[in-house]
PDB file of C-alpha atoms in Angstrom:
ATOM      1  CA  UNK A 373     114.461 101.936 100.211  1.00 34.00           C
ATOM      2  CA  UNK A 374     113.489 105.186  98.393  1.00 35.00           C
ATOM      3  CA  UNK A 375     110.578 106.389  96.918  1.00 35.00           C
ATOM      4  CA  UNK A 376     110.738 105.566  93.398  1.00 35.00           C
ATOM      5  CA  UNK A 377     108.212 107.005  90.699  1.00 33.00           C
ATOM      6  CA  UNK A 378     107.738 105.818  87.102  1.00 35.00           C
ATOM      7  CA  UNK A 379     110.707 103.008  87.345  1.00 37.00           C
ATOM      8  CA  UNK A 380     110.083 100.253  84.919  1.00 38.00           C
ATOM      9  CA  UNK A 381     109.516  96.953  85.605  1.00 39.00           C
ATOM     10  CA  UNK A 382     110.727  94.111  84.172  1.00 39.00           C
ATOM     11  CA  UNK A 383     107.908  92.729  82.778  1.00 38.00           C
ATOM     12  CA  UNK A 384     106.957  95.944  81.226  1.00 38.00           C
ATOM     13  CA  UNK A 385     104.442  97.739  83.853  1.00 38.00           C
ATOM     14  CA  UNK A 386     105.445 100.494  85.551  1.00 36.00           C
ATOM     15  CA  UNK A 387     105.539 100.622  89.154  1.00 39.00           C
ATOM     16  CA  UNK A 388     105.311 103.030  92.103  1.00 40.00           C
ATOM     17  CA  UNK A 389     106.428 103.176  95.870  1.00 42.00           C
ATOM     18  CA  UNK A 390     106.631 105.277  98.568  1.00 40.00           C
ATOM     19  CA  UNK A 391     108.065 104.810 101.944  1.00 38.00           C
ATOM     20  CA  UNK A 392     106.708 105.428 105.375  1.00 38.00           C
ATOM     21  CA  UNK A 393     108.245 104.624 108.447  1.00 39.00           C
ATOM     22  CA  UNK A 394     109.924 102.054 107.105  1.00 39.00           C
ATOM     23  CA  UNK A 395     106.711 100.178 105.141  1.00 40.00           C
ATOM     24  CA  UNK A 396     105.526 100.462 101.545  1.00 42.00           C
ATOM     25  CA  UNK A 397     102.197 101.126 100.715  1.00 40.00           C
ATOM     26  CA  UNK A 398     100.359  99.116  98.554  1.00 41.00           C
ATOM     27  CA  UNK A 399      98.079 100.515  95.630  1.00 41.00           C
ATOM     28  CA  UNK A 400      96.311  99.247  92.652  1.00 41.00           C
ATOM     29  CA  UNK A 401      96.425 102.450  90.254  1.00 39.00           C
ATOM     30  CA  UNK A 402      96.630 104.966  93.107  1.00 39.00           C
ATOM     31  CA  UNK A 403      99.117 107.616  93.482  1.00 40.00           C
ATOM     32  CA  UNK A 404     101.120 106.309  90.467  1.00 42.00           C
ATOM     33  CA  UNK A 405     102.002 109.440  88.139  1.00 42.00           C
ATOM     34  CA  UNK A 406     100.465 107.283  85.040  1.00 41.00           C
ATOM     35  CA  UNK A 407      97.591 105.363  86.429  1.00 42.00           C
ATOM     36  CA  UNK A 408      99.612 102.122  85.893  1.00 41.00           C
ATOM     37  CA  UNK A 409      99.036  99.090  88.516  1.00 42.00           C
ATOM     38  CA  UNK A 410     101.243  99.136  91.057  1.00 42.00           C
ATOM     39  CA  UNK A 411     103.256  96.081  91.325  1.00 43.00           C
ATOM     40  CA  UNK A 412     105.625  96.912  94.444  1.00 43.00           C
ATOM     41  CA  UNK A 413     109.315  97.145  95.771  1.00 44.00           C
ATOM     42  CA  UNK A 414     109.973  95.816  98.670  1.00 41.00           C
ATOM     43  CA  UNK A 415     110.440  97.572 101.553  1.00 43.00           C
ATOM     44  CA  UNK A 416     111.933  97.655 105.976  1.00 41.00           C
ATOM     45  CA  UNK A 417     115.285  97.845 107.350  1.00 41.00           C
ATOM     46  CA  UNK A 418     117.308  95.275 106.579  1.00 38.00           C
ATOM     47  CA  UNK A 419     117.548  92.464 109.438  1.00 41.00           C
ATOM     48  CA  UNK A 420     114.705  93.996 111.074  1.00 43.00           C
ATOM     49  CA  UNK A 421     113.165  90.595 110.725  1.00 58.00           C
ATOM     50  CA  UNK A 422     115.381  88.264 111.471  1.00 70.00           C
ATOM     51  CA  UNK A 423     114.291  87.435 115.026  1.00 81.00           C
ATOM     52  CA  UNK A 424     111.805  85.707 113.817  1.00 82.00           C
ATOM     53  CA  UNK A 425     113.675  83.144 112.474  1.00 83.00           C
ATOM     54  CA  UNK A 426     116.221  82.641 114.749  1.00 86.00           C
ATOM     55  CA  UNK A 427     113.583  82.046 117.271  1.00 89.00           C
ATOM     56  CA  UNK A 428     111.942  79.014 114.776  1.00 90.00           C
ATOM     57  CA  UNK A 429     115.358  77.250 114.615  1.00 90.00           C
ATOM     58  CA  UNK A 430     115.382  77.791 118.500  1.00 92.00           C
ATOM     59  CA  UNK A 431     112.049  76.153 119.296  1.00 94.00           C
ATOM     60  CA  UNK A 432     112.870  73.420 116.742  1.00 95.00           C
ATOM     61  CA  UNK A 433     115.949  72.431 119.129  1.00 94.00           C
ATOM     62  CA  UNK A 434     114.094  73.529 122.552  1.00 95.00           C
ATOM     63  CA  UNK A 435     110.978  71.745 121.675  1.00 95.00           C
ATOM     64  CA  UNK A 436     112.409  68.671 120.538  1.00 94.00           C
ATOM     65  CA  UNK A 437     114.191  67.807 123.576  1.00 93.00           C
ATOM     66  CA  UNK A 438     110.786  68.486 125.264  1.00 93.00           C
ATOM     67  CA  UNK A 439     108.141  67.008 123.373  1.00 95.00           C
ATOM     68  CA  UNK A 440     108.138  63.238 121.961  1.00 94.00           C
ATOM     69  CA  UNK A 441     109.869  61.865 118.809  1.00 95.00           C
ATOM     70  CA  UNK A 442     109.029  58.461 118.901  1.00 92.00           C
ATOM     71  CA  UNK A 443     106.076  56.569 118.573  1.00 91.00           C
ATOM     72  CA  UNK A 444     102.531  57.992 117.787  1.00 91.00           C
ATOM     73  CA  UNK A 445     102.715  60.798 120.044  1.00 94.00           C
ATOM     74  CA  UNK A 446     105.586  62.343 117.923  1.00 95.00           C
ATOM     75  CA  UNK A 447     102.664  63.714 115.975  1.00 95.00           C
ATOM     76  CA  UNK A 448     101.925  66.504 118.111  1.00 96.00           C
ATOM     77  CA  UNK A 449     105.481  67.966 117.546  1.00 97.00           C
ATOM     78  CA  UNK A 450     105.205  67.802 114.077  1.00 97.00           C
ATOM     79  CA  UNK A 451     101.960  69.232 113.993  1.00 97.00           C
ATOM     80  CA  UNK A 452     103.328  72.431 116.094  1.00 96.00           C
ATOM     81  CA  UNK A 453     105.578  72.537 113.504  1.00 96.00           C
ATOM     82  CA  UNK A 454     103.809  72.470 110.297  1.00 95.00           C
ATOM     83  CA  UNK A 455     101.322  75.156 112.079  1.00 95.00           C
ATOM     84  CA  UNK A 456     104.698  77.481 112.809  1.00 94.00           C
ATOM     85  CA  UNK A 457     106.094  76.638 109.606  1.00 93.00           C
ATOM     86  CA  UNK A 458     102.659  77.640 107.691  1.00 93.00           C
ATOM     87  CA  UNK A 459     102.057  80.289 109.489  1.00 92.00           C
ATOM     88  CA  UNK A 460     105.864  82.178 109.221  1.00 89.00           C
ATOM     89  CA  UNK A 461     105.907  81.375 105.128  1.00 88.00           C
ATOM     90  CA  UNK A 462     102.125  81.983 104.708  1.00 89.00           C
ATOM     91  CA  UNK A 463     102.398  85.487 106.123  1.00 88.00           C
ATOM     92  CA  UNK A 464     105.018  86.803 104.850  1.00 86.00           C
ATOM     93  CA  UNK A 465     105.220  90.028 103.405  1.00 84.00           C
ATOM     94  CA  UNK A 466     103.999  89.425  99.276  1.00 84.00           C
ATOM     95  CA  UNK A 467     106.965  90.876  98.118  1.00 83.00           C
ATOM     96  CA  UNK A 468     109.358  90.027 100.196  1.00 79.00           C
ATOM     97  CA  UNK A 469     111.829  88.953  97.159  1.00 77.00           C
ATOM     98  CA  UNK A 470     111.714  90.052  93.062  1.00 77.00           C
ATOM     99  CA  UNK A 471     110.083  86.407  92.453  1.00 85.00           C
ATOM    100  CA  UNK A 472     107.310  86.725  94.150  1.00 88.00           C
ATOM    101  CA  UNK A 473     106.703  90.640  92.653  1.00 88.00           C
ATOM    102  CA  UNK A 474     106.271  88.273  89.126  1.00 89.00           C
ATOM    103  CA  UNK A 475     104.042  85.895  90.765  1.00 91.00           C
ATOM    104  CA  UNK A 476     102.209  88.807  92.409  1.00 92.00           C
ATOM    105  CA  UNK A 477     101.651  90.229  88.856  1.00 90.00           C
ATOM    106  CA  UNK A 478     101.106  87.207  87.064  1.00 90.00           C
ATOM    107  CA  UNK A 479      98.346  86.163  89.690  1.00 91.00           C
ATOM    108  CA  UNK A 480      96.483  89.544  89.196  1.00 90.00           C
ATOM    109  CA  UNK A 481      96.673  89.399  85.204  1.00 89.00           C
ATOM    110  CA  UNK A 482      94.987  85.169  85.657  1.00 87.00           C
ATOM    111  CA  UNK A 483      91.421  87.082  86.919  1.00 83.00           C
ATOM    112  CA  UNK A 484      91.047  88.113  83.058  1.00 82.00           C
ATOM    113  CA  UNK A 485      92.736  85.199  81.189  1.00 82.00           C
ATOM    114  CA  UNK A 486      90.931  82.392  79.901  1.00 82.00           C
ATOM    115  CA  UNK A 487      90.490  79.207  81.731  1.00 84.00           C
ATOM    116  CA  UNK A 488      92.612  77.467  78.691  1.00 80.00           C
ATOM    117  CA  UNK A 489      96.148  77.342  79.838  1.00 74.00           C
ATOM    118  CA  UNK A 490      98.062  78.036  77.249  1.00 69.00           C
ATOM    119  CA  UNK A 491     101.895  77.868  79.013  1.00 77.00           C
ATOM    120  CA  UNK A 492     103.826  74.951  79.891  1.00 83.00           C
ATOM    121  CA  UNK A 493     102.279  74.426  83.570  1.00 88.00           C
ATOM    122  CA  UNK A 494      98.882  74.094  83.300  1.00 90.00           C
ATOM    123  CA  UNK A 495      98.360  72.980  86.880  1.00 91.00           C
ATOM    124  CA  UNK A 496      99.964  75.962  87.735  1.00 92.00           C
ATOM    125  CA  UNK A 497      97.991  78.422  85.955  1.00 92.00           C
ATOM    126  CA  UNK A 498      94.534  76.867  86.394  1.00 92.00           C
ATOM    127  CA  UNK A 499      95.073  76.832  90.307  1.00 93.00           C
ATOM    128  CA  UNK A 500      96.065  80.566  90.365  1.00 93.00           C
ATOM    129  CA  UNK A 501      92.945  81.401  88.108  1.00 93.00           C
ATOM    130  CA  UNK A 502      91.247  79.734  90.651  1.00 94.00           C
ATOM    131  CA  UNK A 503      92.260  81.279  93.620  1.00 94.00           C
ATOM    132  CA  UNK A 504      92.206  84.545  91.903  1.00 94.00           C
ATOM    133  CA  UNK A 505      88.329  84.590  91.761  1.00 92.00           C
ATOM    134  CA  UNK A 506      87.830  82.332  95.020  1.00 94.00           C
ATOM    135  CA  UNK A 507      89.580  84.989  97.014  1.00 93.00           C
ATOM    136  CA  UNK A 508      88.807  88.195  94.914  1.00 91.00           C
ATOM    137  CA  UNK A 509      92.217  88.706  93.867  1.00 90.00           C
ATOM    138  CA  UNK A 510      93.828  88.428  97.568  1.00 93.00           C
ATOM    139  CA  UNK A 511      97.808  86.930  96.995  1.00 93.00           C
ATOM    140  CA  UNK A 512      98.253  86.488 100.519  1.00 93.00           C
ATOM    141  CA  UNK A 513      95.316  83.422 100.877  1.00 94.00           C
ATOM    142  CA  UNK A 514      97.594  82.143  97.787  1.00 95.00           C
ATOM    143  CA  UNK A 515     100.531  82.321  99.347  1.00 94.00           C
ATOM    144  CA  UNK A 516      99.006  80.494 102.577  1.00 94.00           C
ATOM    145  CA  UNK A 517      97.622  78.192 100.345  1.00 95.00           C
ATOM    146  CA  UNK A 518     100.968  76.991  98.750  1.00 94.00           C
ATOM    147  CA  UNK A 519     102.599  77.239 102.092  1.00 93.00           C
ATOM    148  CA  UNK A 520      99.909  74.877 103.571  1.00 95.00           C
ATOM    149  CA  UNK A 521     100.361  72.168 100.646  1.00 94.00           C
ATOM    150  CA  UNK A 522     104.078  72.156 100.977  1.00 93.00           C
ATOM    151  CA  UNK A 523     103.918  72.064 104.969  1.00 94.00           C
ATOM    152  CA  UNK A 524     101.559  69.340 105.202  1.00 95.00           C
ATOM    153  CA  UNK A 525     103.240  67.592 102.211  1.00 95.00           C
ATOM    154  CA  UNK A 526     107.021  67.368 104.911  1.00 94.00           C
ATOM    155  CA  UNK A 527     104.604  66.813 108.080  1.00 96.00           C
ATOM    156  CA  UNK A 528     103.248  63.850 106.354  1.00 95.00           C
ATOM    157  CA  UNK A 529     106.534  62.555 105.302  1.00 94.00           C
ATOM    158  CA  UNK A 530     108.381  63.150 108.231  1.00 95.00           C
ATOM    159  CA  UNK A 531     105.933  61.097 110.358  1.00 95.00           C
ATOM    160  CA  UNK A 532     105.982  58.211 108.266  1.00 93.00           C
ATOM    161  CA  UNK A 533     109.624  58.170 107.360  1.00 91.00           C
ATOM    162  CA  UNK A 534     111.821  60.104 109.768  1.00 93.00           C
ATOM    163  CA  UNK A 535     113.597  58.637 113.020  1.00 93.00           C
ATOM    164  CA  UNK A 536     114.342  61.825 114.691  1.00 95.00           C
ATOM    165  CA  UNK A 537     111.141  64.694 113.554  1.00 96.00           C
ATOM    166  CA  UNK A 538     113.670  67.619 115.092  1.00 96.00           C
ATOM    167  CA  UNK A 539     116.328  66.895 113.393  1.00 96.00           C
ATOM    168  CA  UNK A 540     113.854  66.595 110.055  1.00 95.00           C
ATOM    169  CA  UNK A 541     112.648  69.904 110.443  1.00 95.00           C
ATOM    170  CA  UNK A 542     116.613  71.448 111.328  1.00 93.00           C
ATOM    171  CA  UNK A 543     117.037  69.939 108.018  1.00 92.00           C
ATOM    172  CA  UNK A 544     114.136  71.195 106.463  1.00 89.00           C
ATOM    173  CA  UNK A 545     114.796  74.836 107.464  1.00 86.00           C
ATOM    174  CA  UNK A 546     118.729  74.513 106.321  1.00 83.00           C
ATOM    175  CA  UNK A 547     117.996  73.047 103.012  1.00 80.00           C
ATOM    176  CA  UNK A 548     115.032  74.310 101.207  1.00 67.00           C
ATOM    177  CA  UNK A 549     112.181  76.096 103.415  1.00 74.00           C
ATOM    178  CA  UNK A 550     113.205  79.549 102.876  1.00 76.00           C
ATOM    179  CA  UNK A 551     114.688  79.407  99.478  1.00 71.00           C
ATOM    180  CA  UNK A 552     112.025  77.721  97.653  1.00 71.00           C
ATOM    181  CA  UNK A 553     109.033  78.461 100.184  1.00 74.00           C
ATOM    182  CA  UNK A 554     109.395  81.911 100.394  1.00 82.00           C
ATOM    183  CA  UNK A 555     110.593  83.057  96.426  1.00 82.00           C
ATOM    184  CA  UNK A 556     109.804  79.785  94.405  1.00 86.00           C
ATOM    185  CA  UNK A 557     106.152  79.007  94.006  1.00 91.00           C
ATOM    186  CA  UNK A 558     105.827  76.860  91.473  1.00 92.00           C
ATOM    187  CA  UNK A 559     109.088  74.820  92.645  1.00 90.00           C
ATOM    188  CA  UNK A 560     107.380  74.951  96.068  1.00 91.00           C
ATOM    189  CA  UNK A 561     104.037  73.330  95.460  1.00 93.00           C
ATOM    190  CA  UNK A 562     105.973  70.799  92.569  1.00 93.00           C
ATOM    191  CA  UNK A 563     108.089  69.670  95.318  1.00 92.00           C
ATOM    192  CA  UNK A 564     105.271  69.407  97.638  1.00 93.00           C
ATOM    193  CA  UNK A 565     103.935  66.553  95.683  1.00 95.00           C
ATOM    194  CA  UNK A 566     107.632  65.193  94.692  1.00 94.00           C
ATOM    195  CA  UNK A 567     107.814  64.805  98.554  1.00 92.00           C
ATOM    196  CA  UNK A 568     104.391  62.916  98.225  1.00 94.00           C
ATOM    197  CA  UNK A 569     105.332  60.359  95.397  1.00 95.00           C
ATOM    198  CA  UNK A 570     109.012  59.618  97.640  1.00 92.00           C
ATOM    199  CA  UNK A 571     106.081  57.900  99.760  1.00 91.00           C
ATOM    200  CA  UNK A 572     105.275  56.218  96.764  1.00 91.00           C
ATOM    201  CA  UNK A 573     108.678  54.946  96.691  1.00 92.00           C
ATOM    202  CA  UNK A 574     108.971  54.226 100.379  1.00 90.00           C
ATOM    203  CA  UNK A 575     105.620  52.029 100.374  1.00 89.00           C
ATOM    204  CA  UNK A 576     105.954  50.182  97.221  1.00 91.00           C
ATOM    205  CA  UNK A 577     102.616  52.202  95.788  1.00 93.00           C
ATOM    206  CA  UNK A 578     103.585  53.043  92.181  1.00 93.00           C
ATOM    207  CA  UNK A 579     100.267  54.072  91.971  1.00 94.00           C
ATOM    208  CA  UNK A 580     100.718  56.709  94.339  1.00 94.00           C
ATOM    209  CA  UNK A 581     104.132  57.901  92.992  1.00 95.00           C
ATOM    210  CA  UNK A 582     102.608  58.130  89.210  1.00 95.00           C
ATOM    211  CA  UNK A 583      99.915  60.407  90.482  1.00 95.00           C
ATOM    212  CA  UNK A 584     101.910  62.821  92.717  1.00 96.00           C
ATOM    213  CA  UNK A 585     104.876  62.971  89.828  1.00 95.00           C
ATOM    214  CA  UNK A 586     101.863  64.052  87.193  1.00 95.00           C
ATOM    215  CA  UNK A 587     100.835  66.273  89.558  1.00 95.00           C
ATOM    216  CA  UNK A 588     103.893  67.622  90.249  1.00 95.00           C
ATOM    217  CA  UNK A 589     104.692  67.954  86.510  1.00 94.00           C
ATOM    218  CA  UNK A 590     101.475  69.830  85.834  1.00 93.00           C
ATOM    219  CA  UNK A 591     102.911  72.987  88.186  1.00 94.00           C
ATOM    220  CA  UNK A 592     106.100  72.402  86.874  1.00 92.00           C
ATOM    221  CA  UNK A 593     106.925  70.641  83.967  1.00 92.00           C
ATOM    222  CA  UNK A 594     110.852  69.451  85.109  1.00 91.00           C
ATOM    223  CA  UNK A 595     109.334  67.894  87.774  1.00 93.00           C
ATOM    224  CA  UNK A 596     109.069  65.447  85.568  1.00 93.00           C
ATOM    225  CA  UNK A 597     112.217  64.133  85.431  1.00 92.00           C
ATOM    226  CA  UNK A 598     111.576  62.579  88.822  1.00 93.00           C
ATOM    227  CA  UNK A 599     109.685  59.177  87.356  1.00 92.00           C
ATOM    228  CA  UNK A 600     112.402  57.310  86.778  1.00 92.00           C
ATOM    229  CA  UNK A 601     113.328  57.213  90.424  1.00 90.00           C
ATOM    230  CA  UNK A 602     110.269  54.592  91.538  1.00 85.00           C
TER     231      UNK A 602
END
């Protein structure tokens, strides 16, 4: 990327970045040419990354043929995974797509809103408020915090419901951990508790499903649309 100075962004702050080796620098108000907040562009060589997840899929495969998958013991490798899984969404870089540049910006403007959510995902909203002051304003510990709901949310499933855990988690990576995980918040956490009510379904606990759909509505309201699946 480029240094870029003054370019607006499109939810109406301006934004600054500059580029070393590679790397963007992150300010709040600092070195912009008007003072404004810096929201942030996102920055590294393309690819540069990739290893990373090439080498999840790998020990997904490598560590399923080595580790149990059956009976209570399969719990350990799902456990390594949810950790690996946490840990490679939770620490990613905070703007690592456009999306999460608007959550970024939306979670530092919830410190001075009020505590009446006013939007259509009040679940949402309040959480991120909370956070906010919890964690003076850090969006990586929110980020973690999603990524921990939504990991624990497919650990718990997979245990109860899946034959084969490795081939779960292949699944999981190829279908929905990096779109939604890493870019979608509020899709992420709303699915986290989707995945919670399918246990709902799974048991016979309509109790359980009606809670988790609410919840799941709360952060995002089509979630909704899920109840008439119990």
């Amino acid at each position: 990327p480029k240094a870029a100075f003054g370019r607006q962004h499109p939810f109406g702050a301006a934004f600054c970045c500059r580029e070393t080796s590679g790397q963007d620098i992150f300010q709040n108000g600092s070195g912009c040419p008007d003072g404004s907040i810096f929201i942030g562009c996102v920055g590294g060589k393309t690819g540069e990354t990739m290893e990373v997840y090439l080498i999840l899929l790998g020990l997904i495969l490598i560590l399923g043929r080595w580790m149990p998958q059956t009976g209570p013991e399969r719990k350990y490798y799902i456990a390594l995974m949810a950790v690996m899984h946490l840990l490679l969404c939770g620490l990613r870089h905070p703007h690592l797509t456009g999306d999460l540049m608007k959550y970024h910006w939306e979670f530092l403007t919830s410190g001075a809103a009020s505590w009446m959510p006013a939007g259509k995902n009040p679940g949402f909203f309040l959480l991120m408020k909370a956070i906010f002051h919890l964690s003076n304003g850090n969006f990586q510990i929110f980020l973690l915090l999603i990524a921990a709901v939504r990991e624990l949310a497919a650990a718990v499933v997979i245990y109860r419901c899946s034959p084969a855990p490795w081939l779960s988690y292949l699944a999981w990576n190829c279908l929905g951990f990096y779109l939604f995980g890493f870019s979608a918040l509020k899709q992420a956490l709303g699915m986290s508790f989707v995945m919670l009510a399918f246990l709902g379904i799974w048991e016979q606990r309509p109790k359980l499903f009606l809670v988790m759909v609410l919840l799941a509505g709360s952060v995002h309201l089509p979630m909704l649309s899920f109840l008439p699946a119990y």
